[in-house]
Coordinates of C-alpha atoms and ligand atoms in Angstrom, one line a residue:
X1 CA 71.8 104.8 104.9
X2 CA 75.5 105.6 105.3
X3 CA 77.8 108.5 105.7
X4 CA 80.2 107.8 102.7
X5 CA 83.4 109.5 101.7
X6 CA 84.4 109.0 98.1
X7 CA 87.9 110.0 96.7
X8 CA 88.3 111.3 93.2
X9 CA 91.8 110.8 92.0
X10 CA 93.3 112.6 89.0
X11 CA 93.0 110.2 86.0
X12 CA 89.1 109.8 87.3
X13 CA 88.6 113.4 87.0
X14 CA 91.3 114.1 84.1
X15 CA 88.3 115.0 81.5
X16 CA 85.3 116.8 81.4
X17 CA 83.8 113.7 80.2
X18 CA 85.2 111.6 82.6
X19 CA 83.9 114.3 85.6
X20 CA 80.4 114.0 84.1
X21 CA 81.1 110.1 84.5
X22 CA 82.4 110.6 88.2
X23 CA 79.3 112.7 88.7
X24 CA 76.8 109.7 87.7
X25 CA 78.4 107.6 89.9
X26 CA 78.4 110.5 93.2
X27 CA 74.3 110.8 92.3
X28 CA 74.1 106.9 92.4
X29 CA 75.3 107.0 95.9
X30 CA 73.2 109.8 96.9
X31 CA 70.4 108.1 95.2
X32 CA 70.7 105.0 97.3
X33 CA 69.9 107.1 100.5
X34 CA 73.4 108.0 101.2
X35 CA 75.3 110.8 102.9
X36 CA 78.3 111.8 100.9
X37 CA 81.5 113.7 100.9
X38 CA 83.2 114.0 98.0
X39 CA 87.4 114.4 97.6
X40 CA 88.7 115.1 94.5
X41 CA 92.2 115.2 92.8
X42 CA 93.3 118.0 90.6
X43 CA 92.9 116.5 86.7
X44 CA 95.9 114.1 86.0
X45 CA 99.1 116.3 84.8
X46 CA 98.1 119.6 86.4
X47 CA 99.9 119.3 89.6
X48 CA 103.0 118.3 87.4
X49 CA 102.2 121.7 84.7
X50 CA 101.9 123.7 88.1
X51 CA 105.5 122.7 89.2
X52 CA 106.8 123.2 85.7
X53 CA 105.6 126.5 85.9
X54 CA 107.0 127.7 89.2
X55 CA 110.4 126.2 87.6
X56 CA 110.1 128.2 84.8
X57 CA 110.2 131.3 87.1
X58 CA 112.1 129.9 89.6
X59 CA 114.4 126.7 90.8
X60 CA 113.9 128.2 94.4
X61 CA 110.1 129.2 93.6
X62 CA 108.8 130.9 97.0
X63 CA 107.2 127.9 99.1
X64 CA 104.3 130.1 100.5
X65 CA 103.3 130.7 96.5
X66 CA 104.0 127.2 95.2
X67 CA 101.3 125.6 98.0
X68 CA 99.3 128.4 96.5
X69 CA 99.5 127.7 93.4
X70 CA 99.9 123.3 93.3
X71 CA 96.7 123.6 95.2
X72 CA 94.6 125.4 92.4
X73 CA 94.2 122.2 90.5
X74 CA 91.8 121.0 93.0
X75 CA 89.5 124.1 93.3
X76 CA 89.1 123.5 89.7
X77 CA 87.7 120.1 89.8
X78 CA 86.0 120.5 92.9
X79 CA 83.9 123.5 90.9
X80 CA 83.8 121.5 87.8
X81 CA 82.0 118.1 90.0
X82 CA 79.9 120.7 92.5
X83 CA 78.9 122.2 89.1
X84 CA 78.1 119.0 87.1
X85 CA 76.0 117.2 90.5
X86 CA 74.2 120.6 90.1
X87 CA 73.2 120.6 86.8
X88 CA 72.2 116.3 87.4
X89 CA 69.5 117.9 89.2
X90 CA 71.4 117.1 92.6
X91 CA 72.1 119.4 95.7
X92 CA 75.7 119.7 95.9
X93 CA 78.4 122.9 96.7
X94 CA 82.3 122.8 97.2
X95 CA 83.9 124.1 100.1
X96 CA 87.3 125.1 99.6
X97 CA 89.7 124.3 102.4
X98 CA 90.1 127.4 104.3
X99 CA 86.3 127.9 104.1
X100 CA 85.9 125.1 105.9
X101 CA 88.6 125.1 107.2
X102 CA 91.1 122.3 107.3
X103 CA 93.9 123.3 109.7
X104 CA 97.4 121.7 108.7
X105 CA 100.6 122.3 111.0
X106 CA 104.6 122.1 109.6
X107 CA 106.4 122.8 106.4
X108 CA 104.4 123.7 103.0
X109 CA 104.7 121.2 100.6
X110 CA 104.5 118.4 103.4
X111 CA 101.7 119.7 106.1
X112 CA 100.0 117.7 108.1
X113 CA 96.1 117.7 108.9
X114 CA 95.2 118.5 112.0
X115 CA 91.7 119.6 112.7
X116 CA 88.7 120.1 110.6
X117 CA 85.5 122.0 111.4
X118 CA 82.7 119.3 111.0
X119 CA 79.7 121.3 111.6
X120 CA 78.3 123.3 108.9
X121 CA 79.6 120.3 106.5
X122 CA 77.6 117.7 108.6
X123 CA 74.3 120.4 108.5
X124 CA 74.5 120.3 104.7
X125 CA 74.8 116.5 104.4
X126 CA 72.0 115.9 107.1
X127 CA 69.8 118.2 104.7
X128 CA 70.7 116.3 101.4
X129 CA 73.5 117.6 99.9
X130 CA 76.8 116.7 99.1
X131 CA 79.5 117.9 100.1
X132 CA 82.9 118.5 97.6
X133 CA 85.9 119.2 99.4
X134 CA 89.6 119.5 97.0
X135 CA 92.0 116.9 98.2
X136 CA 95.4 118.1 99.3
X137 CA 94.9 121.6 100.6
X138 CA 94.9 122.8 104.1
X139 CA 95.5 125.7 105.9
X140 CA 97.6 126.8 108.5
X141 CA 97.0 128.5 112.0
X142 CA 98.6 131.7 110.4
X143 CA 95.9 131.4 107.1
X144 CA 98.3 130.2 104.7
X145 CA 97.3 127.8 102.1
X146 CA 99.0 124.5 102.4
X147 CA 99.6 121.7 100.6
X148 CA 100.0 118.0 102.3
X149 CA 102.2 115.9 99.9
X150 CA 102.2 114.6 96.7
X151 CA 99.6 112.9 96.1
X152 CA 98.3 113.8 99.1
X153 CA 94.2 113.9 98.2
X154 CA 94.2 110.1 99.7
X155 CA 95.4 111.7 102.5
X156 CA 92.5 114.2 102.9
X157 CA 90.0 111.7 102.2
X158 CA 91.3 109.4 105.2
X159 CA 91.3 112.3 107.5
X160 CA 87.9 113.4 107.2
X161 CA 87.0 110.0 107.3
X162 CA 88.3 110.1 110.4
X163 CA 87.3 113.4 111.5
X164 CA 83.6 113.3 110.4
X165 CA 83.5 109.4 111.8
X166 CA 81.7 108.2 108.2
X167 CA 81.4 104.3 107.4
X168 CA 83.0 104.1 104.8
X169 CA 86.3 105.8 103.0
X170 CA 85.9 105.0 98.9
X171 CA 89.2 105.5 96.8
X172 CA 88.1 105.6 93.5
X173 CA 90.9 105.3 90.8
X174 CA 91.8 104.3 87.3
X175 CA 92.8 100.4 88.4
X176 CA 90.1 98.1 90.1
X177 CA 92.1 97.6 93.3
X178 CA 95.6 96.9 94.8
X179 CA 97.5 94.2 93.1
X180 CA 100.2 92.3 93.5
X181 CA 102.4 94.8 91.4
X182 CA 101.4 97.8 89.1
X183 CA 99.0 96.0 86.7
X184 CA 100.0 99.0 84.0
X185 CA 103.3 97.7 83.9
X186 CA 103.6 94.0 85.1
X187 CA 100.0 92.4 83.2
X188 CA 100.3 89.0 85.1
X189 CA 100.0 91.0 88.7
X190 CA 97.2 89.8 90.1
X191 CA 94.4 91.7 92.3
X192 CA 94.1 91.3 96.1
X193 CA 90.8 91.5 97.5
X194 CA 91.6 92.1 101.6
X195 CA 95.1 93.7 102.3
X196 CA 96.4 94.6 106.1
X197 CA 97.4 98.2 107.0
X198 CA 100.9 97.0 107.7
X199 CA 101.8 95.2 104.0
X200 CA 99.8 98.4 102.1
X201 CA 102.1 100.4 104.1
X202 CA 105.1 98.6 103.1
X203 CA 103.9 98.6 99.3
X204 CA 103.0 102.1 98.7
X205 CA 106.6 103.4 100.4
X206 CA 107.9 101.2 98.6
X207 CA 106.4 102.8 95.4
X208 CA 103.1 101.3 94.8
X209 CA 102.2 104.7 94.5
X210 CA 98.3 103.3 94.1
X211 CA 97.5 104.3 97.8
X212 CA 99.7 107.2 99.2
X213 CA 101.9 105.9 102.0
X214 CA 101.0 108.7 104.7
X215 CA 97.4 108.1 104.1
X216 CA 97.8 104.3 104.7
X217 CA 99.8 105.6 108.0
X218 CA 97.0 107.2 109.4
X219 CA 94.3 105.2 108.3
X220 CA 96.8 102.6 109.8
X221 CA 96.7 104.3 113.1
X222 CA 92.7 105.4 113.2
X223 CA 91.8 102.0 112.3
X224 CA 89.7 103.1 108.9
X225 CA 89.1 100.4 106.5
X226 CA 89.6 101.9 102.7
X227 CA 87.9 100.5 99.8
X228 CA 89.9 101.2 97.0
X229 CA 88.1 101.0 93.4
X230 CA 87.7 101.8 89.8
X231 CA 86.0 105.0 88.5
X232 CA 86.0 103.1 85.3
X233 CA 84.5 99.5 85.8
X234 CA 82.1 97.9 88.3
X235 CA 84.4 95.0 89.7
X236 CA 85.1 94.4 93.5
X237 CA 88.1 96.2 94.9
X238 CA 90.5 95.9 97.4
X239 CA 89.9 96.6 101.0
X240 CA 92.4 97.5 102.7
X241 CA 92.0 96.9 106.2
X242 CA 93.0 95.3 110.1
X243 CA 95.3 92.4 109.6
X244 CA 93.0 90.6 112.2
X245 CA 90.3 90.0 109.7
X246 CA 92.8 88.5 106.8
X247 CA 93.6 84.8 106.7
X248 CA 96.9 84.6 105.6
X249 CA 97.2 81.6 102.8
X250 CA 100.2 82.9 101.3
X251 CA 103.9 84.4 102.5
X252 CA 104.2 87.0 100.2
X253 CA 101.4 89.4 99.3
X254 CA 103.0 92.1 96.6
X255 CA 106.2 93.2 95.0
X256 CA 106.8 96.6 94.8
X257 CA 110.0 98.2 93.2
X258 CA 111.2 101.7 92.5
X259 CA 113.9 103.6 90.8
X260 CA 113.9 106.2 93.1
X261 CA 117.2 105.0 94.6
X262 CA 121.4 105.5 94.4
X263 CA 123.8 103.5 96.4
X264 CA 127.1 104.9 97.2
X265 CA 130.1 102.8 97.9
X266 CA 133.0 103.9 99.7
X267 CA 136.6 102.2 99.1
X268 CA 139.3 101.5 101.8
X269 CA 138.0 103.3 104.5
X270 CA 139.8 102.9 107.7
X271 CA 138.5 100.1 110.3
X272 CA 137.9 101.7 113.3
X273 CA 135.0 102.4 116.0
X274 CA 133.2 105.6 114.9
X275 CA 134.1 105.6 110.9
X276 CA 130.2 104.7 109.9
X277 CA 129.2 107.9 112.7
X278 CA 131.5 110.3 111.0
X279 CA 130.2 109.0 107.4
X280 CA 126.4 109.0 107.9
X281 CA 125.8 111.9 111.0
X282 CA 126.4 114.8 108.3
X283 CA 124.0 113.3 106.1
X284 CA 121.7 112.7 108.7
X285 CA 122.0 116.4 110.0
X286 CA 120.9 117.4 105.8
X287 CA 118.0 115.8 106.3
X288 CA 119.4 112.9 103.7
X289 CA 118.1 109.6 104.7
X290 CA 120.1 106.6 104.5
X291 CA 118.1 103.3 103.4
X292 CA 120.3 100.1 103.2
X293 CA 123.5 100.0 104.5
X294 CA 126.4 97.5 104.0
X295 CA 130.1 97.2 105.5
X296 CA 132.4 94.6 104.9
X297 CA 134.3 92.8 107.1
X298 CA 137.7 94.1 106.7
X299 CA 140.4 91.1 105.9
X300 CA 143.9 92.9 107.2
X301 CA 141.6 94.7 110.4
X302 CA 142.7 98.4 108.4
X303 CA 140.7 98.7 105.6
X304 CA 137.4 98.3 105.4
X305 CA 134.6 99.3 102.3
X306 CA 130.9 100.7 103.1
X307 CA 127.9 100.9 100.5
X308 CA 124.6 102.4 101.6
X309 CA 121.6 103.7 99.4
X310 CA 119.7 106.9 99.6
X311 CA 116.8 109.0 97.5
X312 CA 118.7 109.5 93.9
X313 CA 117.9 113.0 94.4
X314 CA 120.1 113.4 97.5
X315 CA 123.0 111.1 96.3
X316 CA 124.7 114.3 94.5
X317 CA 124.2 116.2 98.3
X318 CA 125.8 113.2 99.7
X319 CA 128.6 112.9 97.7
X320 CA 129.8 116.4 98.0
X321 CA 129.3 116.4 102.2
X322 CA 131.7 113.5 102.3
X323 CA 134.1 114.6 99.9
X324 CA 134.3 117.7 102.3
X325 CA 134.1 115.7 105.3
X326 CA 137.6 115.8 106.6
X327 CA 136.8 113.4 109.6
X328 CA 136.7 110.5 107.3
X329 CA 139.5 108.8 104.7
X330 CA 139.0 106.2 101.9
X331 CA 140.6 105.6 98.7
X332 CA 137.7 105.9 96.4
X333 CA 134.0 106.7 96.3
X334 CA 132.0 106.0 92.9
X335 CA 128.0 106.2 93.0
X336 CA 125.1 104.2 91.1
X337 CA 122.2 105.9 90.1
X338 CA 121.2 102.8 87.6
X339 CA 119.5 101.1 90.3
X340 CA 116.0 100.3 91.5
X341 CA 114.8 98.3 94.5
X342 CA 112.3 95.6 94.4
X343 CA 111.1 94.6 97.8
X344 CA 108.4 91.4 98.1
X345 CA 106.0 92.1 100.9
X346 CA 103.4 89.8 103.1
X347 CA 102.7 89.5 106.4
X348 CA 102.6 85.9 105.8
X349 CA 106.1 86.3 105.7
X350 CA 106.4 86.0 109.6
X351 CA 104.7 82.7 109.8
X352 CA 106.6 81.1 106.8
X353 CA 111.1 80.3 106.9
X354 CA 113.5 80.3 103.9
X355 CA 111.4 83.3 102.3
X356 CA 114.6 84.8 101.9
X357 CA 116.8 82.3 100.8
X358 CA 114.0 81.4 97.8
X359 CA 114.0 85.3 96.8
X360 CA 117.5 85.5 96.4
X361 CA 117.8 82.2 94.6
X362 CA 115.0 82.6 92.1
X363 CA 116.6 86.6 90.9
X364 CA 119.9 84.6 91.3
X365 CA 118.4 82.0 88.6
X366 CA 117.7 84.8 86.5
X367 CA 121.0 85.9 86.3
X368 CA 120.4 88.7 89.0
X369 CA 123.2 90.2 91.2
X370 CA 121.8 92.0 94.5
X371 CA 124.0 95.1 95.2
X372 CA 122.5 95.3 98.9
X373 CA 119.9 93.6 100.7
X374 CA 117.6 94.6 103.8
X375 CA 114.9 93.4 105.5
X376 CA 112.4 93.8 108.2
X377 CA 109.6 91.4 109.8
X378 CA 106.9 91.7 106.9
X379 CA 109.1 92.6 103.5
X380 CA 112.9 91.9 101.9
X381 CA 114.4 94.7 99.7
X382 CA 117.3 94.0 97.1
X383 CA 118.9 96.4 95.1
X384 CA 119.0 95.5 91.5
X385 CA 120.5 96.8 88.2
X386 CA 117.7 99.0 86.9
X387 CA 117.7 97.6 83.5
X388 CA 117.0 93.9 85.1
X389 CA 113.5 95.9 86.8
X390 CA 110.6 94.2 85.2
X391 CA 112.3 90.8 85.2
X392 CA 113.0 90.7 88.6
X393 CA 109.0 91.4 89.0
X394 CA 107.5 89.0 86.8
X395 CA 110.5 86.3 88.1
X396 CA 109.1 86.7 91.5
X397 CA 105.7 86.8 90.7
X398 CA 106.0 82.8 89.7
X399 CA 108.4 82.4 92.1
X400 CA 105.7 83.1 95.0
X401 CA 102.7 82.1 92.9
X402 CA 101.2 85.6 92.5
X403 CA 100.0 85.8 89.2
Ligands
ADP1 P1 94.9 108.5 91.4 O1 95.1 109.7 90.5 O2 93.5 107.9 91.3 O3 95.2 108.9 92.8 P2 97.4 107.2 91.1 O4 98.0 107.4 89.7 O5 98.0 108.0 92.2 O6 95.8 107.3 91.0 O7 97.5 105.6 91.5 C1 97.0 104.6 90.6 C2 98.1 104.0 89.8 O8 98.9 103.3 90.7 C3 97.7 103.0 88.8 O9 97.3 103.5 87.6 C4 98.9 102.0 88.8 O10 99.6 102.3 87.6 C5 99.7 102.4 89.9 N1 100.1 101.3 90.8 C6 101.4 101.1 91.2 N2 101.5 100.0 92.0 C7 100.2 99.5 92.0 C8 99.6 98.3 92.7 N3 100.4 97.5 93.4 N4 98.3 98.1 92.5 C9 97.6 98.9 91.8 N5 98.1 100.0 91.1 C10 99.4 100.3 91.3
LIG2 N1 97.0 116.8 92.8 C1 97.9 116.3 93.9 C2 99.1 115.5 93.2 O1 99.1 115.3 92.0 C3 97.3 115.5 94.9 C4 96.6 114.2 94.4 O2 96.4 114.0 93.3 O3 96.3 113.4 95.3 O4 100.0 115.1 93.9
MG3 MG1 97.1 108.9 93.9

């Protein structure tokens, strides 16, 4: 007997038939002896509805209301599964956040779990029930409803995981595991059956949105293995767990890429000490983060030009705070928003040379121009031409023998 906690997520919960599905799979569990808390997702598309429906009010939509109202979508479903365990004959009840409650601290839209109160959840599990707790809510010390990310139900599932020390921490989803890239869009990506905390890390903020990235985080630092599976077939999954317990046979584990991205280039800016400062402190103080940045070695020692990439949403930000920024000069600023990144990931990487060199040669075979580059010890990111996406994917996927 084990003290299980199996996620939900949206697309697995996204139809009344496809709850009554999840539901047969929660009483198998229970069935088999064991002790289970249940995390589920709002239905697929009505956290996106919910925000088009603040918009429709609002752009600037209170924050207080909109963690109020993204987080109905989960209340819902957490009914709906409570409600269909119920009528399987099974003893089951959902306990909405604050009735539990699951304290969050910092900003709505982006909280962060801190406690949970284990007790009268772990009573009603000891006496057979199971317990259905909506993903992505919290609450905060002042009693306001909070939400935890987008996403963010992967999040919940890992913390009380944690919290209520279970042995296991199920993700149940529409694919059969982590692969190698998005299998919806890249077919040849192939699935990986162990993957280390670091590399799922790397993958998921770089947009393999498959696991969310602060759930890998703190399962990362708690040192809880996830199992991530399908809702829809019976095939093995993916753990995702200690990179102690992986034997590494290849360099690079996944590609990830995302179009989430702009890079700004600034012209003939002047060459001397303190010209990146002035450029990237305002943009730091807005809270706009800079990702890759390039500056060329100037040829006369006057001159000099500086790219650098940040979220596509803050590019516009950026571009107005330097053309106000009267610290710094340049001849000419022009921005790309046609861009996406691809990044190949392993922690194999480490162990193996020339993984660099082979990346840029096999996109460069493909006709592939990198408009910045950066790298760390277990991934390399490039910044592509968005149109060249896919290619650059499935080109990398031979090149490194993934598929
Ligand atoms: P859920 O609603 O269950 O949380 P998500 O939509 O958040 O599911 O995540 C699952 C999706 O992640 C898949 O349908 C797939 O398209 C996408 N995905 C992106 N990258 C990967 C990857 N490397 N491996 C598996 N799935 C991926
Ligand atoms: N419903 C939330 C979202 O769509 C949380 C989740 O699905 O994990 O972001
Ligand atoms: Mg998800």
């Amino acid at each position: 007997m084990a003290k299980k906690v199996l996620k939900f997520g949206g697309t697995s919960v996204g139809s009344i038939k496809r709850i009554l599905h999840a539901a047969k799979i929660i009483k198998k569990e229970h069935d088999n002896g064991n002790k289970l808390i249940v995390v589920v997702s709002a239905m697929a598309g009505t956290t996106n509805n919910l925000i088009e429906h603040s918009k429709g009010i609002s752009k600037k939509f209170n924050k207080r209301e909109l963690d109020v109202l993204l987080t109905s979508g989960e209340q819902v479903t957490s009914a709906l599964i409570a409600g269909a365990l119920n009528d399987l004959g099974v003893k089951s009840k959902s306990w909405l956040n604050w009735q539990i409650p699951i304290i969050t601290e910092g900003e709505h839209s982006n909280a962060r779990i801190i406690h949970m109160n284990i007790k009268n959840i772990n009573d009603y599990i000891s006496s057979g029930g199971i317990a259905v707790v909506p993903g992505f809510q919290g609450v905060s010390k002042s009693g306001d409803i909070t939400s935890i990310g987008r996403g963010g139900s992967d999040a919940t599932a890992v913390a009380i995981a944690k919290i209520f020390q279970t042995d296991s921490c199920e993700i149940y989803t529409d694919v059969d595991g982590v692969y190698s890239s998005d299998p919806n869009k890249i077919p040849l990506a192939k699935k990986i059956d162990k993957i280390s905390y670091e590399e799922m890390l790397e993958l998921s903020s770089l947009g393999a949105k498959v696991m969310q990235s602060s759930a890998v985080q703190s399962a990362m630092m708690g040192d809880i293995p996830i199992q991530v599976k399908s809702t829809f077939t019976e095939r093995e999954g993916t753990e995702i767990i200690n990179q102690d317990n992986i034997d590494y046979t290849k360099a690079v584990t996944g590609v990830a890429y995302s179009k989430d991205d702009a890079k700004i280039t600034l012209l003939g800016v002047e060459d001397k000490p303190g010209v990146a400062a002035d450029v990237f402190e305002p943009l730091s103080r807005n809270q706009i983060n800079v990702d890759m940045v390039i500056q060329n070695i100037s040829t006369d020692g006057k001159k000099t030009d500086i790219t650098f990439t940040t979220k596509r949403q803050d590019s516009k930000n950026a571009i107005s705070l330097i053309e106000t920024n009267k610290k710094i000069k340049y001849e000419k600023m022009y921005m790309n928003d046609k861009v996406s990144k691809i990044s190949i990931v392993g922690a194999g990487m480490v162990a193996t040379p020339g993984i660099t060199f082979k990346m840029f040669r096999s996109l460069a075979d493909a006709n592939i121009n990198l408009l910045a580059i950066s790298t760390s010890e277990i991934k390399i990111s490039v910044i592509i031409d968005e149109k060249f996406t896919i290619d650059a994917v499935k080109k990398l996927h031979k090149t490194f023998k993934l598929d």
